[in-house]
């Protein structure tokens, strides 16, 4: 975890960071989904529209209702940032949100650094629980 969060991470020092090893990305997401369902069974999971189709299977199998947030704008062939932010703003506080860290599957469209700042601020304001699906 120090590699990702840094040696002086407050989350590590305060024992708020957790890690576990798993087999494959699907396995990692399933372990994460099961753990989150133990603590947040009434939450909905929000995935991008479109997303990797297996996201639905993984989170529904864990017992969650899966909803979508806007991501792809076919007119501009890019990120629908305004739609994404609006959908995540409208989601109940402390919702579970799956974000693709990079190489968004299936669009390949990633937020810019400035867009990531806006997304992160909204996540913090809404106290959403973030799952970063980091493939490749």
Coordinates of C-alpha atoms in Angstrom, one line a residue:
X1 CA 0.0 0.0 0.0
X2 CA 2.9 2.3 0.6
X3 CA 3.8 2.1 -3.1
X4 CA 0.4 3.5 -4.0
X5 CA -0.4 5.8 -1.0
X6 CA 3.2 6.8 0.0
X7 CA 5.3 6.1 3.0
X8 CA 3.8 9.0 5.0
X9 CA 0.2 8.3 4.1
X10 CA -2.2 9.5 6.8
X11 CA -4.6 6.6 5.9
X12 CA -1.9 4.1 6.6
X13 CA -0.7 5.8 9.8
X14 CA -4.3 6.0 11.1
X15 CA -4.9 2.3 10.0
X16 CA -7.7 3.3 7.6
X17 CA -6.2 1.6 4.5
X18 CA -6.7 -2.0 3.8
X19 CA -5.4 -4.3 1.1
X20 CA -5.8 -7.9 0.1
X21 CA -4.3 -10.1 -2.6
X22 CA -6.6 -11.9 -5.0
X23 CA -6.5 -13.8 -8.2
X24 CA -7.3 -11.7 -11.3
X25 CA -9.2 -8.5 -11.7
X26 CA -12.6 -10.2 -11.6
X27 CA -11.6 -12.0 -8.4
X28 CA -10.4 -8.8 -6.8
X29 CA -13.6 -7.0 -7.7
X30 CA -15.7 -9.9 -6.3
X31 CA -13.8 -10.0 -3.0
X32 CA -14.3 -6.2 -2.8
X33 CA -18.0 -6.5 -3.6
X34 CA -18.5 -9.2 -1.0
X35 CA -16.7 -7.2 1.7
X36 CA -18.6 -4.0 0.9
X37 CA -22.0 -5.8 0.9
X38 CA -21.2 -7.0 4.5
X39 CA -21.1 -3.3 5.6
X40 CA -23.2 -1.4 3.0
X41 CA -25.9 -3.9 1.9
X42 CA -28.5 -1.2 1.3
X43 CA -26.2 0.8 -1.0
X44 CA -26.4 0.8 -4.7
X45 CA -23.4 0.4 -6.9
X46 CA -23.0 2.9 -9.8
X47 CA -21.1 1.9 -12.9
X48 CA -20.3 4.0 -16.0
X49 CA -22.5 3.8 -19.1
X50 CA -21.0 1.9 -20.9
X51 CA -18.8 -0.3 -18.8
X52 CA -17.2 -3.7 -18.8
X53 CA -20.2 -6.0 -18.9
X54 CA -18.9 -8.2 -16.1
X55 CA -19.2 -5.3 -13.6
X56 CA -23.0 -6.0 -13.5
X57 CA -22.5 -9.8 -12.8
X58 CA -19.9 -9.2 -10.1
X59 CA -21.9 -6.7 -8.1
X60 CA -25.3 -8.2 -8.6
X61 CA -23.9 -11.6 -7.5
X62 CA -22.7 -9.9 -4.3
X63 CA -26.3 -8.7 -3.7
X64 CA -26.2 -5.1 -4.9
X65 CA -28.5 -3.2 -7.1
X66 CA -26.4 -1.8 -10.0
X67 CA -27.2 1.6 -11.5
X68 CA -25.5 3.6 -14.2
X69 CA -24.0 7.0 -14.5
X70 CA -23.4 8.8 -17.8
X71 CA -19.9 8.5 -19.2
X72 CA -19.7 8.3 -23.0
X73 CA -21.1 11.1 -25.2
X74 CA -21.4 9.8 -28.7
X75 CA -21.9 13.3 -30.2
X76 CA -18.5 14.5 -29.1
X77 CA -17.0 11.0 -29.0
X78 CA -15.7 11.6 -25.5
X79 CA -16.5 11.9 -21.8
X80 CA -19.8 13.3 -20.8
X81 CA -18.4 15.0 -17.7
X82 CA -21.4 17.1 -17.0
X83 CA -23.8 14.1 -17.2
X84 CA -21.4 12.0 -15.1
X85 CA -21.2 14.7 -12.4
X86 CA -24.9 15.3 -12.4
X87 CA -25.7 11.6 -12.1
X88 CA -23.2 11.1 -9.3
X89 CA -24.5 14.2 -7.5
X90 CA -28.0 12.8 -7.7
X91 CA -26.9 9.5 -6.3
X92 CA -27.5 9.1 -2.5
X93 CA -24.6 10.1 -0.3
X94 CA -22.2 7.3 0.4
X95 CA -23.1 5.4 -2.7
X96 CA -20.6 2.9 -4.1
X97 CA -19.0 4.1 -7.4
X98 CA -16.9 2.1 -9.7
X99 CA -14.4 4.2 -11.6
X100 CA -11.9 3.0 -14.2
X101 CA -8.5 4.3 -13.2
X102 CA -7.3 4.4 -16.8
X103 CA -8.0 2.9 -20.2
X104 CA -11.8 3.0 -19.7
X105 CA -13.4 -0.2 -20.8
X106 CA -14.9 -0.2 -23.5
X107 CA -14.4 3.4 -24.6
X108 CA -10.7 4.1 -24.0
X109 CA -11.7 7.6 -22.9
X110 CA -10.1 8.8 -19.7
X111 CA -10.7 12.0 -17.8
X112 CA -8.1 14.8 -18.0
X113 CA -6.3 15.8 -14.8
X114 CA -8.7 18.8 -14.4
X115 CA -11.7 16.5 -14.9
X116 CA -10.4 14.1 -12.3
X117 CA -10.1 17.0 -9.8
X118 CA -13.8 17.7 -10.4
X119 CA -14.8 14.1 -10.1
X120 CA -12.7 13.7 -6.9
X121 CA -14.2 16.8 -5.3
X122 CA -17.7 15.5 -5.9
X123 CA -16.8 12.1 -4.5
X124 CA -15.5 13.7 -1.4
X125 CA -18.5 16.1 -1.0
X126 CA -20.9 13.2 -1.4
X127 CA -18.8 10.8 0.7
X128 CA -19.1 8.2 -2.0
X129 CA -17.2 4.9 -1.6
X130 CA -14.9 4.5 -4.6
X131 CA -13.8 1.4 -6.2
X132 CA -11.0 1.9 -8.8
X133 CA -11.0 -0.8 -11.4
X134 CA -7.4 -0.7 -12.5
X135 CA -7.0 -3.0 -15.5
X136 CA -4.0 -3.5 -17.7

